Short mmCIF file of C-alpha atoms and ligand atoms in Angstrom, two decimals:
data_model
loop_
_atom_site.label_atom_id
_atom_site.label_comp_id
_atom_site.label_asym_id
_atom_site.label_seq_id
_atom_site.Cartn_x
_atom_site.Cartn_y
_atom_site.Cartn_z
CA MET A 1 41.28 61.93 -7.74
CA LYS A 2 39.10 64.77 -6.49
CA PRO A 3 40.27 66.23 -3.20
CA ALA A 4 37.91 65.92 -0.25
CA SER A 5 36.12 69.15 0.44
CA VAL A 6 37.12 70.91 3.64
CA GLY A 7 35.28 74.15 4.19
CA ALA A 8 34.02 76.53 1.58
CA SER A 9 36.21 77.73 -1.21
CA VAL A 10 35.36 80.96 -2.93
CA LEU A 11 37.24 82.61 -5.73
CA LEU A 12 37.15 86.34 -5.25
CA ALA A 13 37.42 88.55 -8.27
CA SER A 14 39.66 91.24 -6.90
CA ALA A 15 43.00 91.35 -5.19
CA LEU A 16 43.01 92.02 -1.46
CA ALA A 17 46.57 92.47 -0.29
CA CYS A 18 48.29 93.38 -3.52
CA GLY A 19 48.72 97.08 -4.02
CA HIS A 20 47.87 98.89 -7.18
CA THR A 21 47.54 102.61 -6.73
CA PRO A 22 47.91 104.34 -10.04
CA THR A 23 47.79 107.85 -8.63
CA ARG A 24 50.61 110.14 -9.55
CA THR A 25 51.18 111.93 -6.29
CA ALA A 26 52.51 110.64 -3.01
CA SER A 27 49.76 109.48 -0.66
CA PRO A 28 48.46 112.14 1.63
CA SER A 29 47.51 111.00 5.10
CA PRO A 30 44.89 108.35 4.39
CA PRO A 31 41.53 108.31 6.13
CA ASP A 32 41.53 106.47 9.39
CA ALA A 33 39.80 103.34 8.17
CA ARG A 34 39.52 101.43 11.40
CA ARG A 35 38.22 97.94 10.95
CA GLY A 36 37.44 96.30 14.23
CA SER A 37 35.80 93.16 12.92
CA ASP A 38 38.81 91.47 11.37
CA SER A 39 41.60 93.14 13.31
CA SER A 40 42.90 89.74 14.44
CA ARG A 41 43.75 88.99 10.83
CA ARG A 42 46.07 91.90 10.58
CA GLY A 43 49.55 93.06 11.41
CA PRO A 44 51.23 93.71 14.74
CA ALA A 45 50.16 96.15 17.43
CA GLY A 46 52.49 98.54 19.27
CA PRO A 47 53.73 102.04 18.49
CA VAL A 48 54.36 102.96 14.86
CA VAL A 49 57.97 104.19 14.84
CA GLY A 50 58.33 104.71 11.11
CA GLU A 51 56.01 105.44 8.18
CA TYR A 52 57.14 104.97 4.58
CA ALA A 53 55.52 106.04 1.32
CA VAL A 54 57.08 104.06 -1.51
CA ARG A 55 56.59 104.75 -5.21
CA TYR A 56 57.56 102.18 -7.85
CA ASP A 57 58.22 103.70 -11.28
CA GLY A 58 57.30 100.56 -13.20
CA GLN A 59 60.85 100.10 -14.43
CA GLY A 60 62.90 99.19 -11.42
CA GLU A 61 63.34 102.21 -9.22
CA LEU A 62 61.75 103.09 -5.90
CA ARG A 63 61.35 106.56 -4.46
CA VAL A 64 60.81 106.49 -0.74
CA GLU A 65 59.72 109.21 1.68
CA ALA A 66 59.64 108.36 5.36
CA THR A 67 59.16 109.81 8.79
CA LEU A 68 60.91 108.15 11.68
CA ASP A 69 60.30 108.58 15.36
CA ARG A 70 63.65 109.01 17.12
CA SER A 71 65.31 106.07 15.50
CA GLY A 72 68.93 106.41 16.48
CA ARG A 73 71.64 107.69 14.20
CA VAL A 74 72.40 104.59 12.13
CA LEU A 75 70.06 103.36 9.38
CA THR A 76 70.51 100.21 7.30
CA VAL A 77 69.01 98.10 4.53
CA GLU A 78 69.65 94.45 3.70
CA ARG A 79 73.32 93.68 3.09
CA GLY A 80 74.47 94.66 -0.39
CA VAL A 81 71.51 96.93 -1.20
CA GLU A 82 73.25 99.95 0.36
CA ASP A 83 75.25 100.34 -2.87
CA PHE A 84 71.98 101.00 -4.71
CA VAL A 85 70.53 103.59 -2.31
CA ASP A 86 70.96 107.07 -3.85
CA ASP A 87 70.27 110.69 -2.97
CA LEU A 88 69.50 110.11 0.70
CA GLU A 89 68.42 113.32 2.40
CA ILE A 90 67.47 113.72 6.02
CA LYS A 91 65.96 116.48 8.11
CA ALA A 92 64.84 117.03 11.65
CA ASP A 93 61.46 118.65 12.32
CA GLY A 94 61.57 122.28 11.22
CA ALA A 95 65.13 122.05 9.86
CA GLU A 96 66.57 121.96 6.34
CA TRP A 97 67.20 118.83 4.32
CA THR A 98 70.80 117.60 4.60
CA ARG A 99 72.61 114.87 2.71
CA GLY A 100 72.71 111.50 4.49
CA GLU A 101 76.28 110.23 4.65
CA ARG A 102 77.21 106.64 3.99
CA ASP A 103 79.41 104.89 6.55
CA GLY A 104 80.40 101.45 5.26
CA ARG A 105 77.26 99.31 5.17
CA SER A 106 75.13 101.93 6.92
CA PHE A 107 73.92 105.50 6.62
CA LEU A 108 74.43 108.12 9.29
CA ALA A 109 71.34 110.06 10.27
CA ALA A 110 72.37 112.41 13.06
CA PRO A 111 69.10 114.41 12.89
CA CYS A 112 67.19 111.23 13.76
CA GLU A 113 69.08 110.66 16.97
CA LEU A 114 67.32 113.26 19.07
CA GLY A 115 63.77 113.32 17.77
CA PRO A 116 61.47 112.74 14.83
CA CYS A 117 63.06 113.07 11.40
CA SER A 118 62.16 112.75 7.75
CA LEU A 119 64.01 110.85 5.02
CA ARG A 120 63.85 110.72 1.27
CA TYR A 121 65.89 108.48 -1.01
CA ARG A 122 65.88 106.37 -4.15
CA VAL A 123 66.59 102.65 -4.48
CA ARG A 124 67.78 101.29 -7.83
CA LEU A 125 66.05 98.03 -7.05
CA ARG A 126 66.35 96.32 -10.42
CA ALA A 127 70.07 96.99 -10.52
CA ALA A 128 70.38 95.66 -6.96
CA ALA A 129 68.34 92.57 -7.83
CA ARG A 130 70.44 91.91 -10.92
CA ALA A 131 73.69 92.27 -8.99
CA ILE A 132 72.67 90.42 -5.82
CA GLY A 133 70.40 87.66 -7.17
CA ASP A 134 69.39 86.33 -3.75
CA LEU A 135 65.68 85.76 -3.04
CA ASP A 136 66.15 86.73 0.60
CA VAL A 137 67.63 90.11 -0.44
CA ALA A 138 66.74 91.04 -4.03
CA SER A 139 66.32 88.96 -7.16
CA GLU A 140 65.39 89.88 -10.73
CA GLU A 141 62.86 87.34 -11.96
CA GLY A 142 62.30 88.28 -15.58
CA GLU A 143 60.11 91.37 -15.64
CA VAL A 144 59.40 91.33 -11.92
CA ILE A 145 61.64 92.17 -8.99
CA GLU A 146 61.41 90.21 -5.77
CA ALA A 147 62.77 91.96 -2.69
CA PRO A 148 61.51 91.82 0.92
CA PRO A 149 60.85 95.17 2.62
CA SER A 150 64.08 94.84 4.63
CA SER A 151 65.86 95.56 1.34
CA TRP A 152 64.20 98.89 0.59
CA LEU A 153 62.99 100.29 3.92
CA LEU A 154 65.94 102.20 5.35
CA ALA A 155 65.33 101.41 9.01
CA PRO A 156 67.01 101.89 12.38
CA GLU A 157 69.94 99.55 12.91
CA ARG A 158 68.78 98.76 16.43
CA ARG A 159 65.53 96.84 16.21
CA ASP A 160 65.22 95.28 19.63
CA GLY A 161 63.28 98.15 21.21
CA GLY A 162 59.90 97.05 19.88
CA GLY A 163 57.64 99.10 17.68
CA ARG A 164 56.52 98.60 14.14
CA VAL A 165 56.90 100.34 10.83
CA ARG A 166 54.17 101.02 8.32
CA PHE A 167 54.53 101.27 4.58
CA ARG A 168 52.37 102.05 1.58
CA VAL A 169 53.32 101.32 -1.99
CA GLU A 170 52.15 103.03 -5.17
CA THR A 171 52.78 101.52 -8.56
CA THR A 172 52.12 102.50 -12.15
CA GLU A 173 48.95 101.58 -14.01
CA SER A 174 50.48 98.42 -15.50
CA THR A 175 52.35 97.11 -12.47
CA ARG A 176 51.44 95.72 -9.06
CA PHE A 177 53.04 95.29 -5.68
CA CYS A 178 52.38 92.11 -3.68
CA THR A 179 53.73 91.14 -0.29
CA GLY A 180 53.32 88.49 2.38
CA VAL A 181 53.50 91.16 5.11
CA LEU A 182 50.25 91.36 7.10
CA ARG A 183 48.06 94.33 6.31
CA SER A 184 47.77 97.14 8.82
CA ARG A 185 45.20 96.76 11.55
CA GLU A 186 44.20 100.40 11.34
CA ILE A 187 44.90 101.78 7.90
CA GLU A 188 43.49 100.55 4.64
CA GLY A 189 46.06 100.08 1.89
CA ALA A 190 49.05 99.92 4.25
CA TRP A 191 51.18 97.15 5.70
CA ASP A 192 52.65 96.99 9.21
CA ILE A 193 55.61 94.97 10.36
CA ALA A 194 57.36 94.80 13.73
CA LEU A 195 60.90 96.15 13.56
CA GLY A 196 62.11 92.89 15.09
CA ASP A 197 60.58 90.94 12.17
CA LEU A 198 61.94 93.17 9.44
CA TRP A 199 65.13 91.17 8.83
CA THR A 200 63.08 88.08 7.99
CA SER A 201 60.25 89.98 6.31
CA PRO A 202 58.32 87.99 3.70
CA TYR A 203 58.91 87.90 -0.03
CA SER A 204 57.53 90.92 -1.82
CA VAL A 205 57.34 91.62 -5.51
CA PHE A 206 57.01 94.53 -7.94
CA GLY A 207 56.04 94.24 -11.59
CA PRO A 208 53.38 93.30 -14.15
CA LEU A 209 51.85 90.51 -12.06
CA ARG A 210 48.59 88.68 -12.63
CA VAL A 211 46.86 88.35 -9.27
CA ARG A 212 44.12 86.06 -7.95
CA ALA A 213 42.64 86.28 -4.47
CA LEU A 214 41.68 82.84 -3.16
CA GLU A 215 39.76 82.28 0.04
CA GLU A 216 40.36 78.86 1.53
CA SER A 217 39.40 77.47 4.92
CA GLY A 218 39.93 80.66 6.86
CA GLY A 219 42.89 81.93 4.87
CA ALA A 220 43.10 84.60 2.20
CA VAL A 221 45.74 83.37 -0.21
CA GLU A 222 47.01 85.84 -2.76
CA LEU A 223 48.28 84.11 -5.87
CA ALA A 224 50.63 86.36 -7.86
CA ILE A 225 51.86 85.06 -11.21
CA ALA A 226 54.88 86.59 -12.90
CA PRO A 227 54.94 86.97 -16.70
CA GLY A 228 56.37 84.13 -18.76
CA ALA A 229 55.23 81.21 -20.88
CA LEU A 230 53.61 78.28 -19.06
CA ALA A 231 51.93 75.09 -20.25
CA VAL A 232 49.23 75.55 -17.61
CA SER A 233 46.59 78.27 -17.31
CA ASP A 234 46.07 80.71 -14.47
CA ASP A 235 42.96 78.70 -13.57
CA ASP A 236 45.14 75.57 -13.27
CA LEU A 237 47.54 77.44 -10.98
CA ALA A 238 44.62 78.70 -8.90
CA ASP A 239 43.17 75.17 -8.60
CA TRP A 240 46.57 73.82 -7.55
CA THR A 241 47.04 76.56 -4.96
CA ARG A 242 43.54 76.03 -3.60
CA ASP A 243 43.92 72.23 -3.47
CA SER A 244 47.24 72.58 -1.65
CA ALA A 245 45.72 75.06 0.80
CA ARG A 246 42.77 72.73 1.36
CA ALA A 247 45.08 69.77 2.09
CA VAL A 248 47.02 71.77 4.67
CA ALA A 249 43.81 73.21 6.15
CA GLY A 250 42.39 69.69 6.48
CA TYR A 251 45.37 68.56 8.52
CA PHE A 252 45.58 71.62 10.75
CA GLY A 253 41.85 72.31 11.07
CA ARG A 254 42.18 75.58 9.13
CA PHE A 255 44.56 77.33 6.79
CA PRO A 256 47.52 78.33 9.00
CA LEU A 257 47.66 82.08 8.31
CA ALA A 258 44.86 84.56 7.83
CA GLU A 259 46.75 85.95 4.83
CA ALA A 260 49.56 84.57 2.72
CA LEU A 261 51.18 85.31 -0.62
CA VAL A 262 52.02 82.59 -3.14
CA LEU A 263 54.33 83.95 -5.83
CA VAL A 264 54.62 81.78 -8.95
CA VAL A 265 57.56 82.47 -11.25
CA PRO A 266 57.87 80.61 -14.57
CA SER A 267 61.19 78.83 -15.02
CA ARG A 268 62.81 76.32 -17.37
CA GLY A 269 61.96 72.66 -17.66
CA ARG A 270 58.93 70.56 -16.90
CA TRP A 271 59.06 70.44 -13.11
CA ILE A 272 57.78 72.30 -10.10
CA GLY A 273 61.06 73.73 -8.94
CA GLU A 274 62.46 75.60 -6.01
CA GLY A 275 59.99 76.47 -3.27
CA LYS A 276 60.86 78.73 -0.35
CA THR A 277 58.96 80.29 2.51
CA LEU A 278 59.83 83.56 4.24
CA SER A 279 57.56 84.52 7.05
CA GLY A 280 58.63 87.09 9.66
CA GLY A 281 55.56 89.22 10.31
CA GLY A 282 53.43 87.51 7.66
CA GLY A 283 53.88 84.68 5.20
CA ALA A 284 55.05 84.34 1.61
CA ILE A 285 55.87 81.34 -0.54
CA PHE A 286 58.04 81.65 -3.64
CA ILE A 287 57.71 78.80 -6.12
CA ARG A 288 59.07 78.17 -9.61
CA VAL A 289 56.93 76.36 -12.16
CA GLY A 290 58.66 74.93 -15.24
CA GLU A 291 57.41 76.36 -18.55
CA HIS A 292 56.68 72.84 -19.84
CA ALA A 293 55.20 71.44 -16.60
CA PRO A 294 51.81 69.89 -17.51
CA LYS A 295 48.72 70.16 -15.32
CA LYS A 296 49.36 66.61 -14.10
CA LYS A 297 52.67 67.74 -12.57
CA LEU A 298 50.90 70.34 -10.47
CA HIS A 299 48.74 67.65 -8.92
CA GLU A 300 51.67 65.33 -8.29
CA ASP A 301 53.69 68.13 -6.75
CA TRP A 302 54.63 68.08 -3.08
CA VAL A 303 56.55 71.37 -2.88
CA LEU A 304 53.63 73.76 -2.40
CA VAL A 305 52.03 71.64 0.36
CA HIS A 306 55.45 71.38 2.05
CA GLU A 307 55.86 75.17 1.95
CA MET A 308 52.31 75.81 3.17
CA THR A 309 52.93 73.40 6.07
CA HIS A 310 55.78 75.68 7.15
CA LEU A 311 53.22 78.44 7.66
CA ALA A 312 51.60 76.35 10.43
CA PHE A 313 54.48 76.24 12.92
CA PRO A 314 56.31 79.08 14.66
CA THR A 315 59.70 80.25 13.49
CA VAL A 316 62.19 78.70 15.94
CA ALA A 317 65.91 79.14 16.60
CA ARG A 318 68.40 78.01 13.94
CA GLU A 319 69.52 74.99 15.96
CA HIS A 320 65.95 73.68 15.72
CA ASP A 321 65.66 73.90 11.93
CA TRP A 322 64.92 70.16 12.06
CA ALA A 323 61.68 70.96 13.93
CA GLU A 324 60.43 73.13 11.06
CA GLU A 325 61.78 71.11 8.12
CA GLY A 326 60.97 67.75 9.73
CA LEU A 327 57.40 68.86 10.33
CA ALA A 328 56.88 69.93 6.71
CA THR A 329 58.51 66.67 5.52
CA TYR A 330 56.35 64.51 7.78
CA VAL A 331 52.99 66.29 7.43
CA GLU A 332 53.05 66.94 3.65
CA PRO A 333 52.40 63.35 2.41
CA PHE A 334 49.73 62.71 5.04
CA ALA A 335 47.98 66.02 4.44
CA ARG A 336 47.85 65.14 0.73
CA ALA A 337 46.75 61.56 1.44
CA ARG A 338 43.97 62.78 3.75
CA ALA A 339 42.81 65.19 1.04
CA GLY A 340 42.79 62.39 -1.52
CA ILE A 341 45.54 63.97 -3.61
CA LEU A 342 48.13 61.23 -2.88
CA SER A 343 47.50 57.50 -2.37
CA ILE A 344 47.96 56.20 1.18
CA GLU A 345 50.48 53.66 -0.13
CA ASP A 346 52.56 56.40 -1.76
CA ALA A 347 52.47 58.51 1.40
CA TRP A 348 54.03 55.65 3.41
CA LEU A 349 56.36 54.70 0.57
CA GLY A 350 57.88 58.19 0.56
CA LEU A 351 58.45 57.96 4.28
CA ALA A 352 59.86 54.43 4.11
CA ASP A 353 62.28 55.57 1.39
CA GLY A 354 63.27 58.80 3.09
CA LEU A 355 63.49 58.08 6.80
CA PRO A 356 66.74 56.03 6.65
CA ASN A 357 68.40 59.36 5.67
CA GLY A 358 67.36 60.68 9.06
CA LEU A 359 69.05 58.08 11.23
CA PRO A 360 72.09 59.18 13.27
CA THR A 361 75.48 58.23 11.87
CA ALA A 362 78.93 58.17 13.52
CA GLY A 363 79.68 61.40 15.39
CA ASP A 364 76.03 62.46 15.62
CA ARG A 365 75.33 64.81 18.52
CA GLY A 366 71.54 64.86 18.40
CA LEU A 367 69.05 66.79 16.25
CA ASP A 368 69.82 70.18 17.85
CA ARG A 369 73.55 69.84 17.18
CA THR A 370 73.79 67.95 13.88
CA PRO A 371 72.58 70.30 11.12
CA THR A 372 73.09 67.95 8.16
CA TRP A 373 70.52 67.64 5.36
CA GLY A 374 69.56 64.10 6.43
CA ARG A 375 69.09 64.90 10.10
CA THR A 376 67.33 68.21 9.43
CA TYR A 377 64.69 66.96 6.99
CA TRP A 378 64.41 63.24 7.67
CA GLY A 379 65.67 63.15 11.26
CA GLY A 380 63.05 65.80 11.97
CA ALA A 381 60.40 63.77 10.14
CA LEU A 382 61.37 60.72 12.21
CA PHE A 383 60.91 62.78 15.38
CA TYR A 384 57.34 63.61 14.37
CA LEU A 385 56.49 60.06 13.29
CA LEU A 386 57.67 58.76 16.68
CA ALA A 387 55.70 61.54 18.40
CA ASP A 388 52.54 60.81 16.38
CA VAL A 389 52.68 57.08 17.20
CA GLU A 390 53.46 57.68 20.88
CA ILE A 391 50.70 60.28 21.39
CA ARG A 392 48.16 57.88 19.84
CA LYS A 393 49.45 54.99 21.98
CA ARG A 394 49.34 56.88 25.26
CA THR A 395 45.92 58.47 24.62
CA GLN A 396 44.37 55.22 23.36
CA GLY A 397 43.82 56.86 19.99
CA ARG A 398 41.99 59.94 21.31
CA PHE A 399 44.69 62.30 20.08
CA GLY A 400 47.46 62.35 17.51
CA LEU A 401 50.21 64.75 16.49
CA GLU A 402 47.75 66.90 14.57
CA HIS A 403 45.91 67.81 17.78
CA ALA A 404 49.15 69.04 19.37
CA LEU A 405 49.92 71.02 16.22
CA ARG A 406 46.42 72.51 15.99
CA ALA A 407 46.73 73.71 19.58
CA ILE A 408 50.08 75.39 18.82
CA LEU A 409 48.51 77.13 15.84
CA THR A 410 45.45 78.19 17.85
CA ALA A 411 47.75 79.67 20.52
CA GLY A 412 49.27 81.91 17.83
CA GLY A 413 52.26 79.74 16.97
CA ASP A 414 52.22 80.29 13.23
CA ASN A 415 55.21 80.97 11.01
CA ALA A 416 54.75 84.74 11.24
CA HIS A 417 55.75 84.47 14.91
CA ARG A 418 59.00 83.55 16.59
CA TRP A 419 58.72 81.14 19.50
CA ALA A 420 61.03 79.07 21.69
CA LEU A 421 60.69 75.47 20.50
CA ASP A 422 59.96 74.10 23.95
CA ASP A 423 57.16 76.65 24.41
CA ALA A 424 55.54 75.27 21.26
CA PHE A 425 56.00 71.70 22.46
CA ASP A 426 54.56 72.63 25.87
CA VAL A 427 51.39 73.94 24.25
CA GLY A 428 51.14 70.80 22.11
CA ASP A 429 51.70 68.47 25.06
CA ARG A 430 49.08 70.25 27.18
CA ALA A 431 46.51 69.80 24.39
CA THR A 432 47.02 66.04 24.17
CA GLY A 433 47.55 65.59 27.93
CA VAL A 434 50.74 63.57 27.41
CA PRO A 435 54.24 65.14 27.47
CA VAL A 436 55.44 63.30 24.38
CA LEU A 437 56.93 66.23 22.45
CA ARG A 438 59.00 67.50 25.38
CA GLU A 439 60.17 63.98 26.30
CA LEU A 440 61.17 63.14 22.75
CA HIS A 441 63.00 66.44 22.39
CA ARG A 442 64.98 65.65 25.53
CA ALA A 443 65.79 62.20 24.15
CA MET A 444 66.66 63.22 20.58
CA GLY A 445 67.80 66.85 20.85
CA THR A 446 71.31 66.39 22.18
CA SER A 447 72.05 62.69 21.74
CA PRO A 448 71.88 60.41 18.69
CA HIS A 449 68.92 58.23 19.83
CA PRO A 450 69.08 55.44 17.20
CA VAL A 451 65.73 54.02 16.05
CA ASP A 452 65.06 50.50 14.74
CA LEU A 453 63.06 51.49 11.65
CA ASP A 454 62.46 47.89 10.52
CA ALA A 455 60.86 47.11 13.88
CA LEU A 456 58.74 50.26 13.66
CA TRP A 457 57.47 49.33 10.17
CA ARG A 458 56.65 45.80 11.40
CA GLU A 459 54.65 47.19 14.32
CA LEU A 460 52.77 49.62 12.09
CA GLY A 461 52.18 46.97 9.43
CA VAL A 462 53.97 48.88 6.66
CA VAL A 463 55.44 46.21 4.38
CA ARG A 464 57.87 46.93 1.54
CA ALA A 465 57.33 44.55 -1.37
CA SER A 466 59.24 45.03 -4.64
CA GLY A 467 59.29 48.84 -4.62
CA ALA A 468 55.71 49.26 -3.40
CA ILE A 469 53.94 49.27 -0.05
CA ARG A 470 51.30 46.91 1.25
CA PHE A 471 49.68 46.96 4.64
CA ASP A 472 49.49 44.26 7.31
CA ASP A 473 46.27 44.85 9.24
CA ALA A 474 47.19 42.20 11.81
CA ALA A 475 50.19 44.28 12.96
CA PRO A 476 49.95 45.51 16.57
CA LEU A 477 49.84 49.23 15.62
CA ALA A 478 47.76 48.88 12.44
CA ALA A 479 44.97 51.02 13.92
CA ILE A 480 47.44 53.83 14.61
CA ARG A 481 48.76 53.57 11.05
CA ARG A 482 45.24 53.93 9.69
CA ALA A 483 44.45 56.86 11.99
CA ILE A 484 47.49 58.76 10.70
CA THR A 485 45.98 58.91 7.20
CA THR A 486 42.35 59.38 8.25
CA PRO A 487 40.97 62.94 8.24
CA ASP A 488 39.88 64.17 11.66
CA PRO A 489 37.24 66.88 11.34
CA ARG A 490 37.02 67.44 15.11
CA GLY A 491 38.98 70.69 15.05
CA ARG A 492 41.50 70.83 17.82
ZN1 ZN B 501 61.02 73.29 3.95
#
């Protein structure tokens, strides 16, 4: 089925956020390319406390030169990468270069304690990726290396004082650098990230990537494809990415982030595999596509829409993982159903099959205190289904969950930002005029709150019949059930 069209979709010919700077020398100070018109699309404000020029040699090694503004005497990279940082030298302004000493996991940088200092060092990134093999730190993915900036920017250990760091990356002629970090507001060809976001900085990748820039419903989505055999073409991957973005944009009123990276890595088998999102200070989705996966599998896939849904809600504290995972689990089938990618019956069938996993069992202490798989994904999804139904009931159908979520997004609560959960729910509740999210969180957060799912399905008119779903339009909440799968073009 053809997806419903939401907003214009334009395929741009050139890459926007991916870096490819085949010059041989380190960047001099770039021109001050201030761009006022789209500054809201770009990285954080605040003082720049570190600037890094990074050169990738095309094989697996980075050479980094940096200037830091009074950063304290201890510098670190992501755990485990310190073993692959070589030849660190440090100097204060006007002084000689001295060797930077390692101290356990960290590096001592006495010259940086009192004032501005300069650093230079090498990172054997491919060796680190091969040894560590963790997407959140460093991972060798065939010819490309995935490693967030926290793994190769040697940065002050203390990161709670505010400020941001800026980096530029040069590659060889035949390689690219792509990242989910938001581009600098002020400088063309640079990326800025708040120090406080660095530890959860988005996936970033070096290597011979094929890159497409897709513009979809207010979002610039960079599609980076790693080398490797696939049964589908790059055009198929671009269509799939755009359709997924359009489904999410339809639900939320626009694509959640102004910029995001989707990194596709070929893998074994015939499935769409592991999908992960990493979003501090930007947004990046890593997704594996099986070498034998046919085009049909892309269209049946739920993983990419699930991951893109994550981009639409703020990063919240660990104990509220259910609020992020439950949201992606609940919204994904309905976003696809609204876009015409999934049948309405199948959207409800998935929920009817899955939600029993989310019910509290013996010893449950509420969603905030029971971090099991079932309670996190399906308990969270149950929370949002109850919220959606209740908001529609209390507002006589004027608003649903999506209007609360759109308001959170409009207030800046996207996945690049860290919020308190109740602040997000407050914004959502104010938009619908009914305090459903806060009330439900109080009821379900710290106590089991059992739900009679059979009664809920009867009220909604969702009827299981021999492995399929049929609908009972005489059920008391049938109108609410229909509204949940009906696109609402009103905006927020
Ligand atoms: Zn998820």
